[in-house]
mmCIF file of C-alpha atoms and ligand atoms in Angstrom:
data_model
loop_
_atom_site.group_PDB
_atom_site.id
_atom_site.type_symbol
_atom_site.label_atom_id
_atom_site.label_comp_id
_atom_site.label_asym_id
_atom_site.label_seq_id
_atom_site.Cartn_x
_atom_site.Cartn_y
_atom_site.Cartn_z
ATOM 1 C CA MET W 1 -0.047 0.290 0.450
ATOM 2 C CA ASN W 2 1.195 3.130 -1.150
ATOM 3 C CA GLN W 3 0.817 6.601 0.988
ATOM 4 C CA ILE W 4 1.056 10.342 0.202
ATOM 5 C CA ASN W 5 0.709 13.059 2.422
ATOM 6 C CA VAL W 6 -0.696 15.710 1.455
ATOM 7 C CA ARG W 7 0.732 19.025 3.230
ATOM 8 C CA LEU W 8 -1.458 22.050 2.361
ATOM 9 C CA GLN W 9 1.608 24.911 2.979
ATOM 10 C CA THR W 10 -0.926 28.058 1.985
ATOM 11 C CA THR W 11 -4.138 29.449 2.671
ATOM 12 C CA GLU W 12 -4.809 26.416 5.619
ATOM 13 C CA SER W 13 -2.612 24.670 7.563
ATOM 14 C CA LYS W 14 -4.130 20.758 6.486
ATOM 15 C CA HIS W 15 -2.393 18.122 6.749
ATOM 16 C CA TYR W 16 -4.399 14.710 4.842
ATOM 17 C CA LYS W 17 -3.211 10.920 3.323
ATOM 18 C CA ILE W 18 -4.233 9.067 -0.173
ATOM 19 C CA LEU W 19 -3.671 6.098 0.585
ATOM 20 C CA ILE W 20 -3.815 3.894 -2.664
ATOM 21 C CA GLY W 21 -3.826 -0.074 -2.799
ATOM 22 C CA TYR W 22 -5.668 -2.954 -4.182
ATOM 23 C CA ASN W 23 -8.572 -5.060 -2.504
ATOM 24 C CA ILE W 24 -8.597 -2.560 0.257
ATOM 25 C CA LEU W 25 -12.021 -2.318 1.252
ATOM 26 C CA GLU W 26 -11.163 -3.469 5.050
ATOM 27 C CA THR W 27 -8.394 -0.643 5.079
ATOM 28 C CA ILE W 28 -10.268 1.538 4.050
ATOM 29 C CA ALA W 29 -12.873 1.542 6.856
ATOM 30 C CA LYS W 30 -10.652 0.549 9.913
ATOM 31 C CA ASN W 31 -8.800 3.946 8.162
ATOM 32 C CA ILE W 32 -12.373 6.052 8.724
ATOM 33 C CA ARG W 33 -12.701 4.298 12.506
ATOM 34 C CA ASP W 34 -9.482 5.399 13.957
ATOM 35 C CA ALA W 35 -9.670 9.136 12.401
ATOM 36 C CA GLN W 36 -12.040 9.000 15.087
ATOM 37 C CA ILE W 37 -13.426 12.426 13.672
ATOM 38 C CA ALA W 38 -17.113 11.246 13.939
ATOM 39 C CA GLY W 39 -20.266 9.777 15.166
ATOM 40 C CA HIS W 40 -21.692 8.985 12.254
ATOM 41 C CA TYR W 41 -20.962 8.212 9.100
ATOM 42 C CA ILE W 42 -23.061 8.722 6.013
ATOM 43 C CA ILE W 43 -22.245 7.682 2.153
ATOM 44 C CA ILE W 44 -22.834 9.505 -0.503
ATOM 45 C CA ALA W 45 -22.727 7.361 -3.675
ATOM 46 C CA ASP W 46 -24.068 7.181 -7.173
ATOM 47 C CA ASP W 47 -27.197 4.240 -8.031
ATOM 48 C CA CYS W 48 -24.548 2.551 -10.087
ATOM 49 C CA VAL W 49 -21.776 2.568 -7.412
ATOM 50 C CA ALA W 50 -23.951 2.235 -4.991
ATOM 51 C CA ARG W 51 -25.967 -1.365 -6.260
ATOM 52 C CA LEU W 52 -21.418 -2.449 -6.908
ATOM 53 C CA TYR W 53 -19.871 -1.549 -3.738
ATOM 54 C CA GLY W 54 -22.197 0.721 -1.602
ATOM 55 C CA SER W 55 -23.200 -2.216 0.488
ATOM 56 C CA LYS W 56 -20.033 -3.590 1.452
ATOM 57 C CA LEU W 57 -18.106 -0.264 2.406
ATOM 58 C CA THR W 58 -21.567 -0.310 4.756
ATOM 59 C CA ARG W 59 -21.263 -3.375 6.028
ATOM 60 C CA ALA W 60 -17.387 -2.571 6.108
ATOM 61 C CA LEU W 61 -17.923 0.151 8.177
ATOM 62 C CA CYS W 62 -20.738 -0.980 10.511
ATOM 63 C CA ASP W 63 -18.496 -4.078 11.189
ATOM 64 C CA LEU W 64 -16.415 -1.912 12.928
ATOM 65 C CA ASP W 65 -19.832 -1.027 14.972
ATOM 66 C CA LEU W 66 -19.551 2.470 13.262
ATOM 67 C CA ASN W 67 -22.833 4.008 12.774
ATOM 68 C CA ALA W 68 -23.291 3.426 8.632
ATOM 69 C CA HIS W 69 -25.853 4.516 6.066
ATOM 70 C CA LEU W 70 -26.069 4.897 2.619
ATOM 71 C CA ILE W 71 -27.772 7.232 0.171
ATOM 72 C CA ASP W 72 -27.775 7.235 -3.571
ATOM 73 C CA PHE W 73 -28.560 9.347 -6.483
ATOM 74 C CA PRO W 74 -28.649 9.172 -10.271
ATOM 75 C CA ALA W 75 -25.833 8.609 -11.959
ATOM 76 C CA GLY W 76 -24.389 11.017 -14.283
ATOM 77 C CA GLU W 77 -23.331 14.396 -14.848
ATOM 78 C CA LYS W 78 -27.013 15.836 -14.948
ATOM 79 C CA SER W 79 -26.851 14.955 -10.504
ATOM 80 C CA LYS W 80 -24.319 17.689 -10.155
ATOM 81 C CA SER W 81 -27.547 20.331 -9.798
ATOM 82 C CA PHE W 82 -28.684 22.293 -6.978
ATOM 83 C CA GLU W 83 -31.756 20.123 -6.870
ATOM 84 C CA SER W 84 -29.650 17.143 -5.703
ATOM 85 C CA VAL W 85 -28.246 19.142 -2.769
ATOM 86 C CA VAL W 86 -31.556 20.108 -2.081
ATOM 87 C CA ARG W 87 -32.190 16.455 -1.546
ATOM 88 C CA LEU W 88 -29.359 14.999 -0.295
ATOM 89 C CA SER W 89 -29.624 17.647 2.318
ATOM 90 C CA LYS W 90 -33.341 16.254 3.376
ATOM 91 C CA MET W 91 -32.401 12.740 2.972
ATOM 92 C CA LEU W 92 -29.337 14.108 5.223
ATOM 93 C CA ILE W 93 -31.308 15.443 8.047
ATOM 94 C CA GLU W 94 -34.186 12.594 8.139
ATOM 95 C CA LEU W 95 -31.099 10.180 8.617
ATOM 96 C CA GLY W 96 -30.229 12.304 11.609
ATOM 97 C CA ALA W 97 -26.445 14.012 10.176
ATOM 98 C CA ASP W 98 -26.008 16.436 13.031
ATOM 99 C CA ARG W 99 -21.950 18.815 12.391
ATOM 100 C CA LYS W 100 -20.521 15.127 14.409
ATOM 101 C CA SER W 101 -21.403 13.197 11.490
ATOM 102 C CA ALA W 102 -19.742 12.920 8.039
ATOM 103 C CA LEU W 103 -19.667 12.040 4.385
ATOM 104 C CA ILE W 104 -17.752 9.871 2.314
ATOM 105 C CA ALA W 105 -17.486 9.930 -1.206
ATOM 106 C CA LEU W 106 -17.721 6.740 -3.052
ATOM 107 C CA GLY W 107 -17.839 7.231 -6.762
ATOM 108 C CA GLY W 108 -16.113 8.902 -9.505
ATOM 109 C CA GLY W 109 -15.489 13.057 -9.696
ATOM 110 C CA VAL W 110 -19.985 13.266 -9.770
ATOM 111 C CA THR W 111 -19.880 12.635 -6.716
ATOM 112 C CA GLY W 112 -16.659 13.556 -5.532
ATOM 113 C CA ASP W 113 -17.757 16.757 -6.501
ATOM 114 C CA LEU W 114 -21.340 17.180 -5.299
ATOM 115 C CA ALA W 115 -20.608 15.130 -1.671
ATOM 116 C CA GLY W 116 -18.028 17.703 -1.706
ATOM 117 C CA PHE W 117 -19.978 20.570 -1.883
ATOM 118 C CA LEU W 118 -22.978 19.365 0.356
ATOM 119 C CA ALA W 119 -20.352 18.764 2.988
ATOM 120 C CA SER W 120 -18.744 21.933 2.879
ATOM 121 C CA ILE W 121 -22.487 24.172 3.163
ATOM 122 C CA TYR W 122 -23.930 21.209 5.574
ATOM 123 C CA MET W 123 -24.526 22.776 8.842
ATOM 124 C CA ARG W 124 -21.379 24.760 7.924
ATOM 125 C CA GLY W 125 -19.352 22.109 7.284
ATOM 126 C CA ILE W 126 -18.504 19.065 8.473
ATOM 127 C CA PRO W 127 -16.089 16.360 7.200
ATOM 128 C CA VAL W 128 -15.508 14.731 3.853
ATOM 129 C CA PHE W 129 -13.578 11.336 2.875
ATOM 130 C CA GLN W 130 -13.309 10.694 -0.858
ATOM 131 C CA VAL W 131 -13.023 7.520 -1.714
ATOM 132 C CA PRO W 132 -12.862 7.694 -5.825
ATOM 133 C CA THR W 133 -13.659 5.053 -7.907
ATOM 134 C CA THR W 134 -13.070 5.967 -11.560
ATOM 135 C CA LEU W 135 -9.542 6.555 -12.419
ATOM 136 C CA MET W 136 -10.635 10.060 -13.094
ATOM 137 C CA ALA W 137 -11.513 10.731 -9.626
ATOM 138 C CA GLN W 138 -8.301 8.705 -8.792
ATOM 139 C CA VAL W 139 -5.997 10.802 -10.105
ATOM 140 C CA ASP W 140 -7.205 14.224 -10.164
ATOM 141 C CA SER W 141 -10.265 15.092 -8.356
ATOM 142 C CA SER W 142 -10.381 13.696 -5.461
ATOM 143 C CA ILE W 143 -7.444 15.871 -4.453
ATOM 144 C CA GLY W 144 -7.720 18.984 -4.255
ATOM 145 C CA GLY W 145 -10.627 20.578 -2.210
ATOM 146 C CA LYS W 146 -12.609 22.354 -5.041
ATOM 147 C CA THR W 147 -16.206 20.675 -4.809
ATOM 148 C CA GLY W 148 -18.796 21.938 -7.583
ATOM 149 C CA ILE W 149 -22.460 21.746 -8.846
ATOM 150 C CA ASN W 150 -23.868 22.913 -12.261
ATOM 151 C CA LEU W 151 -25.679 26.196 -12.876
ATOM 152 C CA PRO W 152 -28.110 25.903 -16.094
ATOM 153 C CA GLY W 153 -25.219 29.028 -17.643
ATOM 154 C CA GLY W 154 -22.351 26.473 -17.157
ATOM 155 C CA LYS W 155 -20.385 23.341 -15.163
ATOM 156 C CA ASN W 156 -19.427 24.125 -12.491
ATOM 157 C CA LEU W 157 -19.900 27.518 -11.337
ATOM 158 C CA LEU W 158 -20.511 27.123 -7.869
ATOM 159 C CA GLY W 159 -18.190 25.328 -5.645
ATOM 160 C CA THR W 160 -16.485 25.216 -2.638
ATOM 161 C CA PHE W 161 -12.656 24.533 -1.534
ATOM 162 C CA HIS W 162 -13.255 22.083 1.060
ATOM 163 C CA GLN W 163 -10.619 19.367 1.618
ATOM 164 C CA PRO W 164 -11.010 15.780 2.251
ATOM 165 C CA GLU W 165 -10.380 14.159 5.915
ATOM 166 C CA MET W 166 -8.405 11.274 3.599
ATOM 167 C CA VAL W 167 -8.570 10.220 -0.104
ATOM 168 C CA LEU W 168 -9.027 6.091 0.231
ATOM 169 C CA THR W 169 -8.382 4.703 -3.358
ATOM 170 C CA ASP W 170 -8.972 0.785 -3.695
ATOM 171 C CA ILE W 171 -7.461 0.221 -7.326
ATOM 172 C CA LYS W 172 -10.041 -2.645 -7.613
ATOM 173 C CA PHE W 173 -13.217 -0.745 -7.857
ATOM 174 C CA LEU W 174 -11.151 -0.290 -11.641
ATOM 175 C CA GLU W 175 -12.055 -3.643 -12.421
ATOM 176 C CA THR W 176 -15.434 -3.362 -13.336
ATOM 177 C CA LEU W 177 -15.407 0.842 -14.441
ATOM 178 C CA PRO W 178 -16.086 1.006 -18.362
ATOM 179 C CA ASP W 179 -13.764 1.205 -20.900
ATOM 180 C CA ASN W 180 -14.806 4.910 -22.452
ATOM 181 C CA GLU W 181 -14.376 6.257 -18.149
ATOM 182 C CA TYR W 182 -10.987 4.243 -18.040
ATOM 183 C CA ARG W 183 -9.316 6.031 -20.690
ATOM 184 C CA ASN W 184 -11.525 9.227 -19.752
ATOM 185 C CA GLY W 185 -9.056 8.815 -16.506
ATOM 186 C CA LEU W 186 -6.383 7.044 -19.134
ATOM 187 C CA ALA W 187 -6.645 11.214 -20.046
ATOM 188 C CA GLU W 188 -5.426 13.122 -17.370
ATOM 189 C CA VAL W 189 -2.366 10.622 -16.643
ATOM 190 C CA VAL W 190 -0.475 12.015 -19.536
ATOM 191 C CA LYS W 191 -0.901 14.334 -18.688
ATOM 192 C CA TYR W 192 0.422 14.464 -15.500
ATOM 193 C CA GLY W 193 3.018 12.391 -17.480
ATOM 194 C CA VAL W 194 3.537 15.396 -19.965
ATOM 195 C CA ILE W 195 3.924 18.090 -17.665
ATOM 196 C CA ARG W 196 6.100 16.317 -15.168
ATOM 197 C CA GLY W 197 8.208 14.268 -17.220
ATOM 198 C CA GLU W 198 10.143 11.749 -16.549
ATOM 199 C CA PRO W 199 9.885 8.914 -15.347
ATOM 200 C CA LEU W 200 6.187 8.690 -15.710
ATOM 201 C CA PHE W 201 6.164 9.387 -18.913
ATOM 202 C CA GLY W 202 7.776 6.975 -20.383
ATOM 203 C CA LYS W 203 6.782 4.548 -18.218
ATOM 204 C CA LEU W 204 3.353 4.977 -20.092
ATOM 205 C CA GLU W 205 4.865 4.947 -22.974
ATOM 206 C CA LYS W 206 6.817 1.556 -22.030
ATOM 207 C CA GLY W 207 3.702 0.490 -20.123
ATOM 208 C CA VAL W 208 0.703 0.732 -23.024
ATOM 209 C CA GLY W 209 0.171 -3.641 -23.279
ATOM 210 C CA LEU W 210 0.351 -3.763 -18.836
ATOM 211 C CA ILE W 211 -2.358 -0.166 -19.375
ATOM 212 C CA GLN W 212 -4.979 -1.883 -21.393
ATOM 213 C CA ASP W 213 -4.340 -4.912 -18.865
ATOM 214 C CA ARG W 214 -5.892 -2.858 -16.612
ATOM 215 C CA ASN W 215 -2.536 -5.219 -14.458
ATOM 216 C CA SER W 216 -2.765 -3.824 -10.806
ATOM 217 C CA SER W 217 -0.023 -3.532 -9.979
ATOM 218 C CA PHE W 218 1.428 -0.911 -13.162
ATOM 219 C CA LEU W 219 -1.768 0.997 -11.788
ATOM 220 C CA ASP W 220 -0.346 1.008 -8.574
ATOM 221 C CA GLU W 221 2.866 2.349 -9.769
ATOM 222 C CA ILE W 222 0.906 5.164 -12.551
ATOM 223 C CA ILE W 223 -2.215 6.448 -10.248
ATOM 224 C CA THR W 224 0.333 6.660 -6.868
ATOM 225 C CA ALA W 225 2.782 9.063 -9.299
ATOM 226 C CA SER W 226 -0.392 10.889 -10.303
ATOM 227 C CA CYS W 227 -1.246 11.201 -7.279
ATOM 228 C CA ARG W 228 1.790 12.402 -5.657
ATOM 229 C CA ILE W 229 2.197 15.306 -8.664
ATOM 230 C CA LYS W 230 -1.228 16.508 -7.845
ATOM 231 C CA ALA W 231 -0.826 16.448 -4.309
ATOM 232 C CA ASP W 232 2.914 17.753 -4.650
ATOM 233 C CA ILE W 233 1.256 20.940 -6.381
ATOM 234 C CA VAL W 234 -2.283 21.550 -4.469
ATOM 235 C CA SER W 235 -0.029 21.572 -1.680
ATOM 236 C CA GLN W 236 1.647 24.514 -2.527
ATOM 237 C CA ASP W 237 -1.661 26.213 -4.402
ATOM 238 C CA ASP W 238 -4.491 24.728 -2.594
ATOM 239 C CA ARG W 239 -6.880 28.046 -4.703
ATOM 240 C CA GLU W 240 -4.975 27.773 -8.015
ATOM 241 C CA LYS W 241 -3.283 30.888 -7.665
ATOM 242 C CA ASP W 242 -0.350 30.241 -10.287
ATOM 243 C CA LEU W 243 1.336 27.092 -9.791
ATOM 244 C CA ARG W 244 -1.800 24.625 -10.074
ATOM 245 C CA ARG W 245 -2.623 26.269 -13.439
ATOM 246 C CA ILE W 246 -0.488 23.694 -15.087
ATOM 247 C CA LEU W 247 -3.015 21.453 -14.353
ATOM 248 C CA ASN W 248 -5.180 22.857 -16.988
ATOM 249 C CA PHE W 249 -2.843 21.914 -19.917
ATOM 250 C CA GLY W 250 -4.784 20.722 -22.274
ATOM 251 C CA HIS W 251 -7.409 21.894 -20.595
ATOM 252 C CA THR W 252 -8.225 25.224 -22.469
ATOM 253 C CA ILE W 253 -8.904 23.714 -25.734
ATOM 254 C CA GLY W 254 -10.375 20.470 -23.678
ATOM 255 C CA HIS W 255 -13.577 22.221 -22.150
ATOM 256 C CA ALA W 256 -14.098 24.597 -25.338
ATOM 257 C CA LEU W 257 -14.674 21.368 -27.231
ATOM 258 C CA GLU W 258 -17.124 19.804 -24.592
ATOM 259 C CA ALA W 259 -18.572 22.731 -24.379
ATOM 260 C CA ILE W 260 -19.821 22.965 -27.841
ATOM 261 C CA SER W 261 -20.392 19.246 -28.494
ATOM 262 C CA GLY W 262 -22.894 19.874 -25.635
ATOM 263 C CA TYR W 263 -20.793 17.340 -23.340
ATOM 264 C CA THR W 264 -21.296 14.627 -25.653
ATOM 265 C CA ILE W 265 -17.739 13.907 -26.315
ATOM 266 C CA SER W 266 -15.727 12.978 -23.089
ATOM 267 C CA HIS W 267 -13.735 14.715 -21.146
ATOM 268 C CA GLY W 268 -10.540 12.260 -21.383
ATOM 269 C CA ALA W 269 -11.325 12.917 -25.846
ATOM 270 C CA CYS W 270 -11.840 16.276 -25.129
ATOM 271 C CA VAL W 271 -8.181 16.769 -23.040
ATOM 272 C CA SER W 272 -6.802 14.487 -25.243
ATOM 273 C CA LEU W 273 -7.728 16.345 -28.177
ATOM 274 C CA GLY W 274 -6.715 19.251 -26.264
ATOM 275 C CA MET W 275 -3.217 18.530 -24.993
ATOM 276 C CA ILE W 276 -2.156 17.743 -28.851
ATOM 277 C CA GLY W 277 -3.399 21.652 -29.702
ATOM 278 C CA ALA W 278 -1.283 23.006 -26.276
ATOM 279 C CA ALA W 279 1.874 20.832 -27.867
ATOM 280 C CA ARG W 280 1.668 21.886 -31.474
ATOM 281 C CA LEU W 281 0.992 25.594 -30.635
ATOM 282 C CA SER W 282 3.771 25.103 -28.175
ATOM 283 C CA GLU W 283 6.070 24.082 -31.626
ATOM 284 C CA ARG W 284 4.505 26.541 -33.265
ATOM 285 C CA LEU W 285 5.017 29.615 -30.702
ATOM 286 C CA TYR W 286 8.002 28.774 -28.506
ATOM 287 C CA GLY W 287 9.979 26.348 -31.222
ATOM 288 C CA MET W 288 9.419 22.960 -29.078
ATOM 289 C CA ASP W 289 11.125 20.136 -30.722
ATOM 290 C CA PRO W 290 8.277 18.506 -32.844
ATOM 291 C CA GLU W 291 9.070 15.186 -31.735
ATOM 292 C CA GLU W 292 8.084 15.926 -28.470
ATOM 293 C CA GLY W 293 4.242 16.605 -29.731
ATOM 294 C CA ASN W 294 4.727 13.356 -31.607
ATOM 295 C CA ARG W 295 5.589 11.450 -28.876
ATOM 296 C CA ILE W 296 2.553 12.806 -26.439
ATOM 297 C CA GLU W 297 0.560 12.641 -30.106
ATOM 298 C CA GLU W 298 1.010 9.176 -30.303
ATOM 299 C CA LEU W 299 0.536 8.219 -26.820
ATOM 300 C CA LEU W 300 -3.056 9.190 -26.347
ATOM 301 C CA ASN W 301 -3.389 7.395 -29.998
ATOM 302 C CA VAL W 302 -2.172 4.229 -28.752
ATOM 303 C CA LEU W 303 -4.020 4.481 -25.546
ATOM 304 C CA GLY W 304 -7.727 4.541 -28.417
ATOM 305 C CA LEU W 305 -7.607 8.585 -27.089
ATOM 306 C CA LYS W 306 -8.723 10.732 -29.497
ATOM 307 C CA ASN W 307 -6.273 12.752 -32.058
ATOM 308 C CA ARG W 308 -8.406 14.469 -34.457
ATOM 309 C CA ILE W 309 -11.093 16.876 -34.232
ATOM 310 C CA ALA W 310 -14.299 15.764 -36.582
ATOM 311 C CA SER W 311 -15.405 18.079 -39.271
ATOM 312 C CA GLU W 312 -19.000 19.212 -38.304
ATOM 313 C CA VAL W 313 -16.996 20.785 -35.013
ATOM 314 C CA SER W 314 -16.193 24.677 -36.566
ATOM 315 C CA THR W 315 -12.842 26.897 -35.651
ATOM 316 C CA ASN W 316 -15.416 29.185 -35.106
ATOM 317 C CA ASP W 317 -17.321 27.689 -32.257
ATOM 318 C CA ILE W 318 -14.314 26.142 -30.988
ATOM 319 C CA LEU W 319 -12.751 29.928 -30.899
ATOM 320 C CA SER W 320 -15.589 31.638 -29.483
ATOM 321 C CA ALA W 321 -16.384 29.297 -26.529
ATOM 322 C CA LEU W 322 -12.630 29.504 -26.295
ATOM 323 C CA ARG W 323 -13.598 33.357 -25.414
ATOM 324 C CA ARG W 324 -16.581 32.382 -23.268
ATOM 325 C CA ASP W 325 -14.327 29.676 -20.434
ATOM 326 C CA LYS W 326 -14.726 30.748 -17.017
ATOM 327 C CA LYS W 327 -10.633 30.301 -16.457
ATOM 328 C CA LYS W 328 -9.736 33.110 -18.829
ATOM 329 C CA GLU W 329 -8.955 36.744 -16.915
ATOM 330 C CA GLY W 330 -10.506 39.802 -18.187
ATOM 331 C CA ASP W 331 -10.579 38.826 -22.323
ATOM 332 C CA ASN W 332 -6.774 36.692 -21.651
ATOM 333 C CA ILE W 333 -7.511 33.164 -22.099
ATOM 334 C CA ASN W 334 -4.297 31.233 -20.643
ATOM 335 C CA PHE W 335 -2.725 28.669 -22.450
ATOM 336 C CA VAL W 336 -0.461 25.938 -20.700
ATOM 337 C CA MET W 337 2.528 25.117 -23.782
ATOM 338 C CA LEU W 338 5.444 23.688 -23.156
ATOM 339 C CA ARG W 339 9.508 24.477 -23.868
ATOM 340 C CA LYS W 340 9.369 20.513 -24.289
ATOM 341 C CA ILE W 341 7.610 17.266 -22.121
ATOM 342 C CA GLY W 342 8.147 18.074 -18.323
ATOM 343 C CA GLN W 343 8.508 21.751 -18.383
ATOM 344 C CA PRO W 344 5.096 23.571 -18.349
ATOM 345 C CA PHE W 345 4.705 27.708 -18.406
ATOM 346 C CA VAL W 346 1.108 29.142 -18.436
ATOM 347 C CA VAL W 347 0.988 32.328 -21.725
ATOM 348 C CA GLY W 348 -2.142 34.422 -21.822
ATOM 349 C CA GLY W 349 -3.357 35.949 -25.131
ATOM 350 C CA LEU W 350 -1.856 34.041 -27.573
ATOM 351 C CA ASP W 351 -2.614 35.190 -30.862
ATOM 352 C CA ASP W 352 -5.945 33.796 -32.980
ATOM 353 C CA GLN W 353 -5.317 33.086 -35.953
ATOM 354 C CA VAL W 354 -2.705 30.491 -34.851
ATOM 355 C CA ILE W 355 -4.914 28.684 -32.800
ATOM 356 C CA ARG W 356 -6.908 28.822 -35.657
ATOM 357 C CA GLU W 357 -4.531 27.373 -37.718
ATOM 358 C CA THR W 358 -3.564 24.887 -34.799
ATOM 359 C CA ILE W 359 -7.026 23.377 -34.669
ATOM 360 C CA ASP W 360 -7.146 23.492 -38.625
ATOM 361 C CA ASP W 361 -4.503 21.046 -38.691
ATOM 362 C CA LEU W 362 -5.757 18.701 -35.406
ATOM 363 C CA ARG W 363 -8.939 17.734 -38.338
ATOM 364 C CA GLY W 364 -8.465 14.435 -39.604
HETATM 365 N N1 NAD R 1 -13.042 18.529 -8.109
HETATM 366 C C1 NAD R 1 -12.018 17.780 -9.361
HETATM 367 O O1 NAD R 1 -10.743 19.026 -8.485
HETATM 368 C C2 NAD R 1 -12.970 18.326 -10.728
HETATM 369 C C3 NAD R 1 -11.432 17.765 -11.253
HETATM 370 C C4 NAD R 1 -11.160 16.942 -12.532
HETATM 371 C C5 NAD R 1 -13.583 16.735 -12.663
HETATM 372 N N2 NAD R 1 -13.492 16.990 -11.451
HETATM 373 C C6 NAD R 1 -15.320 17.247 -11.928
HETATM 374 O O2 NAD R 1 -15.686 15.063 -12.216
HETATM 375 C C7 NAD R 1 -16.807 14.614 -12.710
HETATM 376 C C8 NAD R 1 -16.516 13.671 -13.720
HETATM 377 O O3 NAD R 1 -16.468 12.489 -13.222
HETATM 378 P P1 NAD R 1 -15.669 10.775 -13.273
HETATM 379 O O4 NAD R 1 -15.588 11.146 -15.280
HETATM 380 O O5 NAD R 1 -15.591 10.528 -12.335
HETATM 381 O O6 NAD R 1 -17.383 10.688 -14.089
HETATM 382 P P2 NAD R 1 -18.643 9.725 -12.624
HETATM 383 O O7 NAD R 1 -18.678 10.256 -11.296
HETATM 384 O O8 NAD R 1 -20.180 10.854 -13.561
HETATM 385 O O9 NAD R 1 -18.806 8.783 -12.745
HETATM 386 C C9 NAD R 1 -18.497 8.011 -13.924
HETATM 387 C C10 NAD R 1 -19.565 6.585 -14.384
HETATM 388 O O10 NAD R 1 -18.929 5.704 -14.137
HETATM 389 C C11 NAD R 1 -19.761 4.867 -13.104
HETATM 390 N N3 NAD R 1 -18.891 4.577 -12.618
HETATM 391 C C12 NAD R 1 -17.848 4.456 -11.326
HETATM 392 N N4 NAD R 1 -16.887 4.163 -10.577
HETATM 393 C C13 NAD R 1 -16.797 2.879 -10.965
HETATM 394 C C14 NAD R 1 -16.845 1.149 -10.834
HETATM 395 N N5 NAD R 1 -15.478 1.438 -10.106
HETATM 396 N N6 NAD R 1 -17.085 1.006 -11.614
HETATM 397 C C15 NAD R 1 -18.172 1.430 -12.655
HETATM 398 N N7 NAD R 1 -18.678 1.991 -12.608
HETATM 399 C C16 NAD R 1 -18.099 2.825 -12.360
HETATM 400 C C17 NAD R 1 -20.145 6.195 -12.865
HETATM 401 O O11 NAD R 1 -21.422 5.405 -11.634
HETATM 402 C C18 NAD R 1 -20.790 6.971 -13.551
HETATM 403 O O12 NAD R 1 -22.044 6.712 -14.369
HETATM 404 C C19 NAD R 1 -16.511 16.212 -13.651
HETATM 405 O O13 NAD R 1 -18.145 16.836 -13.251
HETATM 406 C C20 NAD R 1 -15.885 16.883 -13.817
HETATM 407 O O14 NAD R 1 -16.397 18.378 -13.472
HETATM 408 C C21 NAD R 1 -13.978 17.485 -10.356
#
């Protein structure tokens, strides 16, 4: 089992651990008990994860004489809504949850964001444990304390920072994860490889077969490496002021593509295209060796991630969506560029014409 300590050095001085292992459901329950921070635990899961793992975790907690309940909500991004927050709050009240209760977010990023948000406001804030079950959540959304729900005007427009008490990751959960969800997470793992460079990037290139087979010990290595990178970055910049922005590598064009597809193209596919776009922009504008971009594109390609933008998606629509991005500052759209793999930097104010040409080069 691997342990990573997240030590926030900025606005909060909170410390928490990320525990990563294979087939560790009982260890997860013991760690929650040993934290001794609540008298009542409410597991929140979407209906799919609740069916697969909800009663197993509830039983593991009850076997340790803890008072534990499970509540669920319909799976999917639509549930990251104000209505869900109100509905789940009512269920918490019915269960008698009070300031001595803690939530356990069991699931993917939707559950982590929704339960994290609810925990941050329920009775002015109660603790939350993150137990991520998708690869995306295991390497990304469960770490760092960002929570959020969507509004009709856009994704994650209401949110808080609420750091978890612990992040408890069982790699065995990934055995039931559908392929498309697995690929979404792989896009984030490749992102860590690109922003941090070696040894992770080379390990991913050499380990494609093991990744495709979901080899648990290889997954353990690359998930742990990814979590270390995210933990390292968020410890230094917990409020996304500066350093944390490099975690958005590939996400600027990626988010634009997601938004204009009405979220019908998967997050992983969009981030994959965004990473290739960012690499090609880095070649045009900052002289990165094209061989670096080729390595990134080849790795994404062999992992089954998208590398070509469909002809029906117009370049003008992508540029308009970039201008609406909630992470832009004034008229400045921030892009994460590369000098080479492992050397990212943030720039603003790229010329539209260069973005346009780069996007057009990404067509099949
Ligand atoms: N807070 C952050 O820092 C942060 C970072 C990145 C993404 N996000 C958010 O994460 C969300 C996406 O998360 P996601 O990709 O994990 O999607 P998700 O939570 O919707 O999970 C995807 C699907 O997989 C199912 N599932 C989950 N675990 C499973 C398992 N082990 N076996 C079988 N099925 C399983 C779920 O029921 C769901 O249908 C988005 O809302 C995004 O905004 C948040």
